[in-house]
Short mmCIF file of C-alpha atoms and ligand atoms in Angstrom, two decimals:
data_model
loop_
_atom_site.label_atom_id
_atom_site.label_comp_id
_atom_site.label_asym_id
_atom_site.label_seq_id
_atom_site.Cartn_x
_atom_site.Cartn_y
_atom_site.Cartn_z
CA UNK B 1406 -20.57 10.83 23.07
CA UNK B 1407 -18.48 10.19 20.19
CA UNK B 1408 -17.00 6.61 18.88
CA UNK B 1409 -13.57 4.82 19.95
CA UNK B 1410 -11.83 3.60 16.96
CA UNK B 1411 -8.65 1.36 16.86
CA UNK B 1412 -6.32 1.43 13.89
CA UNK B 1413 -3.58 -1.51 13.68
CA UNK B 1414 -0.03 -0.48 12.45
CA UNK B 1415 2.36 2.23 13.33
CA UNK B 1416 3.92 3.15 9.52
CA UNK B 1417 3.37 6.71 7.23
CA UNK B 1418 -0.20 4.74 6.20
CA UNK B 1419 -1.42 4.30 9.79
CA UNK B 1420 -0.61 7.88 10.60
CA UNK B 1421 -2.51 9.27 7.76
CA UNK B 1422 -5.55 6.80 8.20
CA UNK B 1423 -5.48 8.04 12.19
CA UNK B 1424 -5.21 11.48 11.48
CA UNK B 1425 -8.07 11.30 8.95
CA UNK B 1426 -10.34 9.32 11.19
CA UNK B 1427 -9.90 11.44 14.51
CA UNK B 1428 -11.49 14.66 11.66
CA UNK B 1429 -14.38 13.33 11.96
CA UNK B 1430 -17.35 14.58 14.16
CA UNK B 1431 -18.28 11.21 15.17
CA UNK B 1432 -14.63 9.93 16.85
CA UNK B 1433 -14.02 10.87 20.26
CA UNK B 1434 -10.65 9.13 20.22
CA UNK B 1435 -8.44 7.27 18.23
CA UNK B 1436 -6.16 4.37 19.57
CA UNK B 1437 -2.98 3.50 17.45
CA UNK B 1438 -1.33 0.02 17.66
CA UNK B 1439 1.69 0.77 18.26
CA UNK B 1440 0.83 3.67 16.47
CA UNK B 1441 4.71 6.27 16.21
CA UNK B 1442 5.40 9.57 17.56
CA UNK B 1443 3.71 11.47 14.92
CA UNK B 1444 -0.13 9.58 16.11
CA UNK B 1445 0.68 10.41 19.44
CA UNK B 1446 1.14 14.28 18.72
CA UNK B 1447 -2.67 14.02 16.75
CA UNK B 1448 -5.31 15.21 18.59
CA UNK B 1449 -7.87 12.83 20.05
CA UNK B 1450 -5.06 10.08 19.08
CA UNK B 1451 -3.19 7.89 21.67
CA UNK B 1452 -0.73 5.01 21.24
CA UNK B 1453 -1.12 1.56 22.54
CA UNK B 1454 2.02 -0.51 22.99
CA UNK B 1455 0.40 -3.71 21.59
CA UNK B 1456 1.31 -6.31 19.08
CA UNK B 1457 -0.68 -5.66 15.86
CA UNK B 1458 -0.22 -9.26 14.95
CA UNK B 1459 -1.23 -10.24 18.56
CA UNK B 1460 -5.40 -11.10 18.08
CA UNK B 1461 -5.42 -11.99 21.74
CA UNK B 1462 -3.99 -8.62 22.79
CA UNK B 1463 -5.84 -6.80 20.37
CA UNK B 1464 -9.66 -8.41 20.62
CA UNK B 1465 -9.02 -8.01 24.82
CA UNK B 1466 -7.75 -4.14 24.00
CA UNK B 1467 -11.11 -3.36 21.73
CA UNK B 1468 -13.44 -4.91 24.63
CA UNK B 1469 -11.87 -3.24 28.02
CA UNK B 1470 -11.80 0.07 25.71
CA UNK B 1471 -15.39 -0.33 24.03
CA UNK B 1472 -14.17 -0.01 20.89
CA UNK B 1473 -16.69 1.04 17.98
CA UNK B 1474 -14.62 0.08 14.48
CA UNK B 1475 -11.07 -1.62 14.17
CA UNK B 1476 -9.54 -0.48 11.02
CA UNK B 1477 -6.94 -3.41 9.99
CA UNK B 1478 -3.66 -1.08 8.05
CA UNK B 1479 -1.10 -3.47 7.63
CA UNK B 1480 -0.94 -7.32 5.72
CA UNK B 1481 0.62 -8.70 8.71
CA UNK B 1482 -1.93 -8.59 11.23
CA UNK B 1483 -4.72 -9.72 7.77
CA UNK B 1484 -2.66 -12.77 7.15
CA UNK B 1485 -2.03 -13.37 10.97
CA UNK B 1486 -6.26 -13.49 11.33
CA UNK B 1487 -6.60 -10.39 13.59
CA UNK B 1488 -9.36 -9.80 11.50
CA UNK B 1489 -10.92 -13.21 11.58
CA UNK B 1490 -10.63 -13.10 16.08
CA UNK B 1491 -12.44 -9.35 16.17
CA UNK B 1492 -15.24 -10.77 14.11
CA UNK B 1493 -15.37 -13.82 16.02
CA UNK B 1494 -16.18 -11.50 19.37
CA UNK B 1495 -18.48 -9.70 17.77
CA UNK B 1496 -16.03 -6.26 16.82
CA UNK B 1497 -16.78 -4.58 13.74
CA UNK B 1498 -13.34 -4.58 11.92
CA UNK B 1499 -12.21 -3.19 8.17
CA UNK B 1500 -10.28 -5.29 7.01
CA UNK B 1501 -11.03 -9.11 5.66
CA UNK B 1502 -10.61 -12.08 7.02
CA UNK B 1503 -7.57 -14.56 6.20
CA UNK B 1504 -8.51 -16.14 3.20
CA UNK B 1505 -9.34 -13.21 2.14
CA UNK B 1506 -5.91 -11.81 2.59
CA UNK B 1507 -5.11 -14.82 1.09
CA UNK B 1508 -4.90 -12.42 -2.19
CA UNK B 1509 -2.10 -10.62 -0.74
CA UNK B 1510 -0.36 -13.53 1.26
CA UNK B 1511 -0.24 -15.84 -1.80
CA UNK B 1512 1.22 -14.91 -5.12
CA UNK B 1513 0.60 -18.27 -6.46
CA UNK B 1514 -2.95 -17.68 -4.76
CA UNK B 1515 -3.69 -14.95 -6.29
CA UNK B 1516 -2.56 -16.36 -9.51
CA UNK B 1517 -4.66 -18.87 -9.73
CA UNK B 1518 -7.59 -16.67 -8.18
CA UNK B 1519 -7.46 -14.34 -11.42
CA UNK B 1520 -7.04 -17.50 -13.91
CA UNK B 1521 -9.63 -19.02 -12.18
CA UNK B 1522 -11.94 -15.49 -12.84
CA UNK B 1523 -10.65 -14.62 -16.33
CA UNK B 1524 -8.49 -10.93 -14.31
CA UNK B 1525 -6.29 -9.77 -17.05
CA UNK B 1526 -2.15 -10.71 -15.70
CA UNK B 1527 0.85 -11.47 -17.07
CA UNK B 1528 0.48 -16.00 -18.22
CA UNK B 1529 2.86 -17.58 -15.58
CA UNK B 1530 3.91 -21.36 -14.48
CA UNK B 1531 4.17 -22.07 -10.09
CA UNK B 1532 7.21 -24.46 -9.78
CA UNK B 1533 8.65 -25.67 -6.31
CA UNK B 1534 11.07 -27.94 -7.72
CA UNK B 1535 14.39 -26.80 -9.37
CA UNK B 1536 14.54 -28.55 -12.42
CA UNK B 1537 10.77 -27.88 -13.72
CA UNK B 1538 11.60 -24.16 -12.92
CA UNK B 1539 14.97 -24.27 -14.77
CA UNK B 1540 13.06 -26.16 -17.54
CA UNK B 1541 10.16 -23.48 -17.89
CA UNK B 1542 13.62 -20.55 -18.27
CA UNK B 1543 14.48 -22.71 -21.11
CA UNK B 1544 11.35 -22.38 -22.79
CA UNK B 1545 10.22 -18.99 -22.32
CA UNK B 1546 12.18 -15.49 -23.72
CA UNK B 1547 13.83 -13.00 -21.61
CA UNK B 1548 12.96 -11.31 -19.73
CA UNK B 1549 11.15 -12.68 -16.84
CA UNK B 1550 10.32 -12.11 -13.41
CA UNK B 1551 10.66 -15.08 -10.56
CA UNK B 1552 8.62 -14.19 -7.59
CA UNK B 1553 8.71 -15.94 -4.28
CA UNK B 1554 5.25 -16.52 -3.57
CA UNK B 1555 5.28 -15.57 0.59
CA UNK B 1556 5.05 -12.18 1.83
CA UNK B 1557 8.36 -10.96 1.37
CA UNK B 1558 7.74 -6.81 2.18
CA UNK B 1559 8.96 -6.10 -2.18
CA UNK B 1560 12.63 -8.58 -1.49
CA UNK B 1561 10.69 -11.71 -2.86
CA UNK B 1562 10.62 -10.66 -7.24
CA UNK B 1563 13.29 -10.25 -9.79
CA UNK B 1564 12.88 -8.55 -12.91
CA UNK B 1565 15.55 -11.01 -14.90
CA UNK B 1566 17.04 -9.53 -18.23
CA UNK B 1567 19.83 -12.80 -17.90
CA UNK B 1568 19.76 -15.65 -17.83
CA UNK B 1569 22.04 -15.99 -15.01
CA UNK B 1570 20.00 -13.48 -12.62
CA UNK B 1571 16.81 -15.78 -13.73
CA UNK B 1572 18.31 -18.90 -12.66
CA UNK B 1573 20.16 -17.60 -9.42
CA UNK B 1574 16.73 -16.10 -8.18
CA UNK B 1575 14.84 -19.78 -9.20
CA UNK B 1576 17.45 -21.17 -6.54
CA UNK B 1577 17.14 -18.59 -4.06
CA UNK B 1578 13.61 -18.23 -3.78
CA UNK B 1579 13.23 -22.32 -3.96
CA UNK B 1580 14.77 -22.47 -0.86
CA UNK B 1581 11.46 -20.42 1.07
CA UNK B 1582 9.14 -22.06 -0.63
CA UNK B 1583 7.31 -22.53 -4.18
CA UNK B 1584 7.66 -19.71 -6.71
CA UNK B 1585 6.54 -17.79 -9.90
CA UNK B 1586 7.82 -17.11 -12.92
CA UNK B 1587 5.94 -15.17 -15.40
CA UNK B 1588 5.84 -12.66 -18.50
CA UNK B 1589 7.48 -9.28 -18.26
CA UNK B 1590 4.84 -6.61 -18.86
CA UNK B 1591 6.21 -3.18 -20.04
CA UNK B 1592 4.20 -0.48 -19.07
CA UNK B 1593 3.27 2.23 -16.63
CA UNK B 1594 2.38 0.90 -13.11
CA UNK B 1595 -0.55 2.59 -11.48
CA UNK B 1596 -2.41 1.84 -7.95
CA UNK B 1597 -6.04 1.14 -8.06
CA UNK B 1598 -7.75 0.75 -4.50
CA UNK B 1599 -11.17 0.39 -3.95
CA UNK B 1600 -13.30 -0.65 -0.77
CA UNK B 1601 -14.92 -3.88 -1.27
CA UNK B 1602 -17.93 -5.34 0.70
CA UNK B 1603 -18.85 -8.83 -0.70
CA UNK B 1604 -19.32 -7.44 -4.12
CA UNK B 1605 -19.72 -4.45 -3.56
CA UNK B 1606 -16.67 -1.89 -5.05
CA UNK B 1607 -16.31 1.66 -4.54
CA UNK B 1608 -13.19 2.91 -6.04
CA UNK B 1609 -10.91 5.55 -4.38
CA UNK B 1610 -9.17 7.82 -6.56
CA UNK B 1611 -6.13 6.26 -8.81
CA UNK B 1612 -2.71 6.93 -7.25
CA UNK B 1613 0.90 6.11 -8.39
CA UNK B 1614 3.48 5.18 -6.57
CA UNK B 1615 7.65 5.41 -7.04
CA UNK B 1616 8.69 1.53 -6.05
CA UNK B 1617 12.78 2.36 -7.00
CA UNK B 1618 14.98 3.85 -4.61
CA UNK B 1619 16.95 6.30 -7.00
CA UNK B 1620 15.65 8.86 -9.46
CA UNK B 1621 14.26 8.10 -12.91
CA UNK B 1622 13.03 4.65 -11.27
CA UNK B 1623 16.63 3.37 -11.08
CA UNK B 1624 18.26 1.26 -7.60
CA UNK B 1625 17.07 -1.48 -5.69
CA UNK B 1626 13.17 -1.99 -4.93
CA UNK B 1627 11.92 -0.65 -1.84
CA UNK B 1628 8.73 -0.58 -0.28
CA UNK B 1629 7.88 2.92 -2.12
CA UNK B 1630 9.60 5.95 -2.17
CA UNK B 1631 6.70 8.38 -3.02
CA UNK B 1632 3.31 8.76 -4.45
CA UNK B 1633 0.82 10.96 -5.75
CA UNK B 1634 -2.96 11.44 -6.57
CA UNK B 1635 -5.15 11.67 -8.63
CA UNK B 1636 -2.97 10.01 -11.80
CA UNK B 1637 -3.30 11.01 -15.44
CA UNK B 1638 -2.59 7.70 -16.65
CA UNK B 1639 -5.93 6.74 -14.36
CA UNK B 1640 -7.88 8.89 -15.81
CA UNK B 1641 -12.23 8.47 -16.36
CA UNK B 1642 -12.16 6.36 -19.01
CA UNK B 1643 -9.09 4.39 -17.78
CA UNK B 1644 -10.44 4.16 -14.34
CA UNK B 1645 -13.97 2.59 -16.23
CA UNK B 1646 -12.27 -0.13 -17.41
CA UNK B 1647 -10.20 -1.19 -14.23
CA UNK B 1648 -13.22 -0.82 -12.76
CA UNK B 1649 -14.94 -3.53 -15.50
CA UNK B 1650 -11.98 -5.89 -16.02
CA UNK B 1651 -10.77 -6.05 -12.93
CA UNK B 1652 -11.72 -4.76 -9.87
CA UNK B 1653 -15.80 -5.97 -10.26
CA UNK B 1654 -14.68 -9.46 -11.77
CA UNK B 1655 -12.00 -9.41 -8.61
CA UNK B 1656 -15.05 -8.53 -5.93
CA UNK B 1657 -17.62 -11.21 -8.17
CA UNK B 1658 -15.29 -13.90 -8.04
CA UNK B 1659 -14.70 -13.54 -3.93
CA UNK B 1660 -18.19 -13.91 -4.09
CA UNK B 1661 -18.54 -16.98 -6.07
CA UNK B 1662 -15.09 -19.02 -4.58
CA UNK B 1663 -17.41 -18.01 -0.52
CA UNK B 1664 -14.73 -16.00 0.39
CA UNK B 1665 -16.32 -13.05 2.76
CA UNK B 1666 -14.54 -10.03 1.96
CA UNK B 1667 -14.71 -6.46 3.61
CA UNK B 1668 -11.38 -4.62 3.44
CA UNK B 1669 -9.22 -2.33 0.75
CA UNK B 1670 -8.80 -4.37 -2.22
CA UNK B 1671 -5.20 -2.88 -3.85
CA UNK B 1672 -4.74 -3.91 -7.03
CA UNK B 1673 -0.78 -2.72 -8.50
CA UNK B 1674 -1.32 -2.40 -12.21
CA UNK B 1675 0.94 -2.43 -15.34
CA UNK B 1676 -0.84 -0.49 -18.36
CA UNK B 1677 0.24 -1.17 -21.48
CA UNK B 1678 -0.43 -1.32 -25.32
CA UNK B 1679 -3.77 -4.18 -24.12
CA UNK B 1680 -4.99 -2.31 -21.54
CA UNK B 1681 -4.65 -3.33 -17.92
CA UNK B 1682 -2.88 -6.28 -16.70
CA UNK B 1683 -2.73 -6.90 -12.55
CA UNK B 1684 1.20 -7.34 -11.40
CA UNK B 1685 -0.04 -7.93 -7.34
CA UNK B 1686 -3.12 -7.78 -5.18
CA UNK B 1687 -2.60 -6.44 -1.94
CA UNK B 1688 -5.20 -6.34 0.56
CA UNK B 1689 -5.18 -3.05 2.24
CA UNK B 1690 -4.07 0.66 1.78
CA UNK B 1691 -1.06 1.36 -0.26
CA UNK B 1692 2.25 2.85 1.63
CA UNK B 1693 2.90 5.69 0.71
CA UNK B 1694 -0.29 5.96 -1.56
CA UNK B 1695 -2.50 6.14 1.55
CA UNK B 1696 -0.85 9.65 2.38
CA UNK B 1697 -1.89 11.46 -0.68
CA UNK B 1698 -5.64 9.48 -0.60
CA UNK B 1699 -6.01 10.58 2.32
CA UNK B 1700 -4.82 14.57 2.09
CA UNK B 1701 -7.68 14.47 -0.95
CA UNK B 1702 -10.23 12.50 1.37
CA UNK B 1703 -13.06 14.77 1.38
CA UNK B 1704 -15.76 12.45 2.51
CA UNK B 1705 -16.16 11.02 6.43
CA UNK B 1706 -13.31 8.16 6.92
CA UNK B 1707 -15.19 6.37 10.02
CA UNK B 1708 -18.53 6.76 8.48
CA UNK B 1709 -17.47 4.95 5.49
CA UNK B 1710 -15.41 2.17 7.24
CA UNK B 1711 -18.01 1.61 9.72
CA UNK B 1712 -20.49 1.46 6.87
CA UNK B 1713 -18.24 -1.13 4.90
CA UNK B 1714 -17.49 -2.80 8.19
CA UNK B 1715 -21.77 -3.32 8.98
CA UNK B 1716 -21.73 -4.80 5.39
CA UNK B 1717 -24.27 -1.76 4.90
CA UNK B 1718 -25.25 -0.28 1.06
CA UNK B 1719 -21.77 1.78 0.65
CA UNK B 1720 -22.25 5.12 -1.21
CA UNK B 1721 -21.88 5.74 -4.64
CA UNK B 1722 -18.81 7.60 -5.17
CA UNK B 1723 -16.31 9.36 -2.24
CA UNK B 1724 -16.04 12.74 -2.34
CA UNK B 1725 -12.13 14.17 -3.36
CA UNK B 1726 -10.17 17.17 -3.00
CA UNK B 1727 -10.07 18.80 -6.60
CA UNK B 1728 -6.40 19.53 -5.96
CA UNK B 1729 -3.36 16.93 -6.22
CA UNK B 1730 -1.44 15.60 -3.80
CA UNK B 1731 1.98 14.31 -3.03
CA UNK B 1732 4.51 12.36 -0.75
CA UNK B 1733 7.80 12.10 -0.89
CA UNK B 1734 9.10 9.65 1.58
CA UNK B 1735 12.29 10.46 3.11
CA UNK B 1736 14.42 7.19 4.00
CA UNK B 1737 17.04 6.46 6.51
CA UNK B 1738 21.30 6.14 5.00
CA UNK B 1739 20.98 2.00 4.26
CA UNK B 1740 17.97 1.72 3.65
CA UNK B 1741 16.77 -0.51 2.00
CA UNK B 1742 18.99 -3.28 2.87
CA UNK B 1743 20.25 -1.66 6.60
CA UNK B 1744 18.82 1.10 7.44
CA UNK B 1745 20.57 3.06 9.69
CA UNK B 1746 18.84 4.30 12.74
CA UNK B 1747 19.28 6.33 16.27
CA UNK B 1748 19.70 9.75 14.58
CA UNK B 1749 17.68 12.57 15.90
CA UNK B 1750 15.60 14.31 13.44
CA UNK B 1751 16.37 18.28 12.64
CA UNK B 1752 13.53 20.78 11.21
CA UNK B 1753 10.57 18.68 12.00
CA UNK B 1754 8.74 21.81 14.17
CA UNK B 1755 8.48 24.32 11.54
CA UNK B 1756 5.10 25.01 10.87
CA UNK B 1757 4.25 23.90 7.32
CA UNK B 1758 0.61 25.60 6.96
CA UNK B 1759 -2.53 23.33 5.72
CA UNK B 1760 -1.37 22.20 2.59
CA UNK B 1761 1.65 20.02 3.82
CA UNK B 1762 1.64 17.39 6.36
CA UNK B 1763 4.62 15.29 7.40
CA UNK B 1764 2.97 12.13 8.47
CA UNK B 1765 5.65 10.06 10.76
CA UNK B 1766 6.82 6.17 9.90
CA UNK B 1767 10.00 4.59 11.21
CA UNK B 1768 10.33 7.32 14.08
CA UNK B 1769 10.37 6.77 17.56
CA UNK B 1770 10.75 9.76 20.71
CA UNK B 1771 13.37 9.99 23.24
CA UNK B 1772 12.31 12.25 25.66
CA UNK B 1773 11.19 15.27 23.28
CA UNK B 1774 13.19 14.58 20.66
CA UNK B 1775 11.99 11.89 17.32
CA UNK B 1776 14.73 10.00 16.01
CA UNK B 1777 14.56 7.80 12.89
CA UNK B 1778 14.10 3.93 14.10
CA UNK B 1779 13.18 2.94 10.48
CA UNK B 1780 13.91 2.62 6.92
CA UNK B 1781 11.19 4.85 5.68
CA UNK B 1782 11.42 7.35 7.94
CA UNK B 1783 8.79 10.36 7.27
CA UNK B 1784 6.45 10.94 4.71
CA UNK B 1785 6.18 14.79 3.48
CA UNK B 1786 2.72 15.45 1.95
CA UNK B 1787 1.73 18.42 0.18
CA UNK B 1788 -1.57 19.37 -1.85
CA UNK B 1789 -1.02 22.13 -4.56
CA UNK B 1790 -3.69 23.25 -7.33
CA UNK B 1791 -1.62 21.26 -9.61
CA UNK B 1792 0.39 18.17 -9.16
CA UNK B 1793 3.48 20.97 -10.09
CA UNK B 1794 2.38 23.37 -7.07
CA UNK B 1795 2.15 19.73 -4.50
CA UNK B 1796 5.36 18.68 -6.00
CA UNK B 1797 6.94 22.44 -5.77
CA UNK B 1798 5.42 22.33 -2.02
CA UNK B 1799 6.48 18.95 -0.46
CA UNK B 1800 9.91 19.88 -2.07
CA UNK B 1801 10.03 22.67 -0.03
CA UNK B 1802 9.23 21.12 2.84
CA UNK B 1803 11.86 18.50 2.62
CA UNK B 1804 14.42 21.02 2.46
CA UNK B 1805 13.92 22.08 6.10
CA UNK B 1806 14.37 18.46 7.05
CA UNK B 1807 18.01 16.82 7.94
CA UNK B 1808 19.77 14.19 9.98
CA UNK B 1809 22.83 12.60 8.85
CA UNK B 1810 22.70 10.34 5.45
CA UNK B 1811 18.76 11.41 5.29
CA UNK B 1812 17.65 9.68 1.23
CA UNK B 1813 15.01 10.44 -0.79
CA UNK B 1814 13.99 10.81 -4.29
CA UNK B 1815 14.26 14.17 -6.66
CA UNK B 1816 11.57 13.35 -9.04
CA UNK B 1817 8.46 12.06 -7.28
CA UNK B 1818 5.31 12.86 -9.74
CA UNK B 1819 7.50 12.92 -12.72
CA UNK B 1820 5.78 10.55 -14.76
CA UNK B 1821 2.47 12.53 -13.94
CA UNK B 1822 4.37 16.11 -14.74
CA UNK B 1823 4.81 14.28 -18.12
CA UNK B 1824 1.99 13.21 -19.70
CA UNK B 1825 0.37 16.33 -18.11
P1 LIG K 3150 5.02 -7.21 -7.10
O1 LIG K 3150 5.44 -7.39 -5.68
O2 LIG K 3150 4.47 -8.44 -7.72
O3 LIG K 3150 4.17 -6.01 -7.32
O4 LIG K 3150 6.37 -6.86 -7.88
C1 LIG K 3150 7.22 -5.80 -7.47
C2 LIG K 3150 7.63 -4.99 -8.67
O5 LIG K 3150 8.24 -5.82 -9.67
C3 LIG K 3150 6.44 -4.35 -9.38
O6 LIG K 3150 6.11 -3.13 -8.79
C4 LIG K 3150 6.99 -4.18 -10.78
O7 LIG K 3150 7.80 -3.03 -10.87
C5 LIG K 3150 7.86 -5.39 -10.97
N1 LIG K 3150 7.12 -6.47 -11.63
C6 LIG K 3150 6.42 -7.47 -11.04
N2 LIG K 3150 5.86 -8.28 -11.93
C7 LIG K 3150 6.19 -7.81 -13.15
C8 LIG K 3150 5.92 -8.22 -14.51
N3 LIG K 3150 5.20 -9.31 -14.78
N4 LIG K 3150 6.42 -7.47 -15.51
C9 LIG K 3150 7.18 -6.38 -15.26
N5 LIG K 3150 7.48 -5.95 -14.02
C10 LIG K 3150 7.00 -6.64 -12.97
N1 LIG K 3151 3.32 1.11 -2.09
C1 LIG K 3151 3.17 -0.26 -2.40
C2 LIG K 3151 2.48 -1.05 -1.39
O1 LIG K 3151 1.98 -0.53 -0.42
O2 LIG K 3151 2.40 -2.26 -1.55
#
């Protein structure tokens, strides 16, 4: 008899992790908290209308179900300590405990965590009074970037190229708690996840993701509007030295500051002219990057994260898909301020062959039809022989896809497409 496995969250990155884990041989059935529409269409997947955040619900869910693994997708239920209560009765969960989230939950945290462990970042002061802050604008060149230093789901940092924007987001973000200010980088962002088990790392392959609503990385922030894999910019000899000045240091210094950790360990890069520098740590799967990873995923999802999760010897290396992969994520009219939801969604049943796979985020059903109940509202996936041939494919696929004041980007991959 095969393995029960629970997977917290219900976005584009929970689908894809689902739908990955129910492939394998070894899952008999996959239970999604609250999991969306498109889990419950998976086979072997079902949808539990649960809290994710709730550790009560979710540790009494796991026993009455005899669940073998809990794989932990989003922050929320990390910082909350679901992961923390499911080790506490004994459930084997991926995804670390809350100080280990810590990395994610804290900017000013995490700050200190990579000082503290020599991680290349930008240099940076933490201020929670107004004055000090105002004080360290003075003394420092545009531009800057003030971050709030809660979880703030990408509304909590402003790139400031005035001093008026500086100051204004000083005083805004003062008023939630203490904040950052630190160096602009230029550069290239890039997303490098790896699985780390108490210092152990094994890297997954490098992934780039689109954070600006609007084409040619122009508009407001959002949480991501597409993202592709593998990267050019993350390429062997790139990937080497993330894996030397960051990610080991990152998993060594958990080790030395006693801070258990068995999770994804995300960190969002800015490469430039020095190499490397760490803009965020987040401590799961990237959304959307998680729906390209796991397209390529060649290797056995629940074998690995039960592996990780038994703080057993991880493998070597993970085994890829040669080809490329990409999402684009299509968004709801709004978004991401107010997103607009309630409108059924056209052209979702055509079949779109193996290579494409629209993997379902803010959707919910009413009666047999899905209608968007989200900002990011579906995430269209495509593997090609070349990033061109995903791009060419997922574009295609979008096309058969409407409802009214439907958004998304032209130009996911371009970066990629260029240097290639
Ligand atoms: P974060 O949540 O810290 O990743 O910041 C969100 C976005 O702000 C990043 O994806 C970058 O585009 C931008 N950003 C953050 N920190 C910096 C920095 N020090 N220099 C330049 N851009 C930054
Ligand atoms: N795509 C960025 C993130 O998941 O944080």
């Amino acid at each position: 008899m095969g393995a029960k496995v629970m997977v917290l969250g219900g976005g584009g990155r929970e689908h894809a992790i689902a739908w990955k884990l129910a492939q394998s041989a070894e899952v008999a059935e996959v239970y999604c908290v609250p999991g969306n529409p498109g889990t419950a269409a998976e086979a072997k997947v079902h949808n539990l209308a649960l809290k994710p955040t709730d550790a009560d619900q979710v540790v009494a869910a796991a026993h009455a179900l005899g669940i073998a693994l809990v794989v932990i997708g989003p922050e929320a239920p990390l910082v909350a300590g679901v992961g923390d209560a499911l080790r506490r009765a004994g459930i084997p969960v991926f995804g670390p405990n809350t100080a280990g989230a810590m990395l994610e939950g804290s900017k000013a945290h995490a700050k200190a965590f990579m000082e503290r462990h020599g991680l290349p970042t930008a240099r940076y002061g933490r201020f929670t009074d107004t004055d000090a802050a105002l004080g360290y604008l003075r003394d420092h060149p545009l531009p800057v970037v003030v971050k709030a230093d809660g979880l703030a789901a990408g509304k909590g940092v402003v790139v400031a190229f005035e001093q008026t924007d500086a100051e204004a987001a000083v005083r805004q973000f003062l008023q939630w708690g203490p904040i950052i200010i630190e160096e602009f980088l230029a550069g290239e962002e890039a997303s490098f996840i790896a699985i780390v088990v108490d210092g152990q790392v094994l890297p997954l392959a490098g992934s780039q993701d689109h954070k600006r609503l609007r084409d040619g990385d122009q508009g407001p922030n959002t949480g991501g509007m597409g993202a592709y894999s593998p990267t050019p910019i993350l390429d062997t000899a790139m990937s080497e030295r993330v894996l030397r000045e960051v990610m080991r240091p990152a998993a060594q210094g958990l080790m030395t500051d006693r801070t258990p950790y068995c999770g994804f360990l995300y960190a969002g890069l800015m490469i430039g002219s020095t190499g490397p520098k760490v803009l965020e740590f987040n401590c799961r799967l990237g959304d959307p990057e998680t729906q390209p990873l796991m397209m390529r995923l060649r290797s056995d999802l629940y074998t690995l994260l039960l592996t990780a999760a038994c703080g057993d010897p991880l493998p070597k290396a993970l085994d890829w898909d040669s080809r490329a992969a990409l999402c684009v994520v299509l968004a709801a009219a709004g978004y991401p301020d107010h997103p607009q939801v309630g409108d059924p969604i056209l052209g979702l049943n055509k079949t779109q062959g193996d290579a494409v796979k629209i993997f379902h985020a803010g959707t919910t059903a009413d009666d047999d039809t899905v209608i968007t109940a989200g900002g990011r509202v579906l995430g269209v996936t495509a593997l090609g022989e070349s990033l061109a041939i995903a791009q060419q494919r997922a574009y295609a696929a979008v096309a058969d896809i409407r409802w009214p004041g439907l958004q998304y980007r032209q130009d996911i991959g371009y970066r990629g497409l260029r240097r290639a």
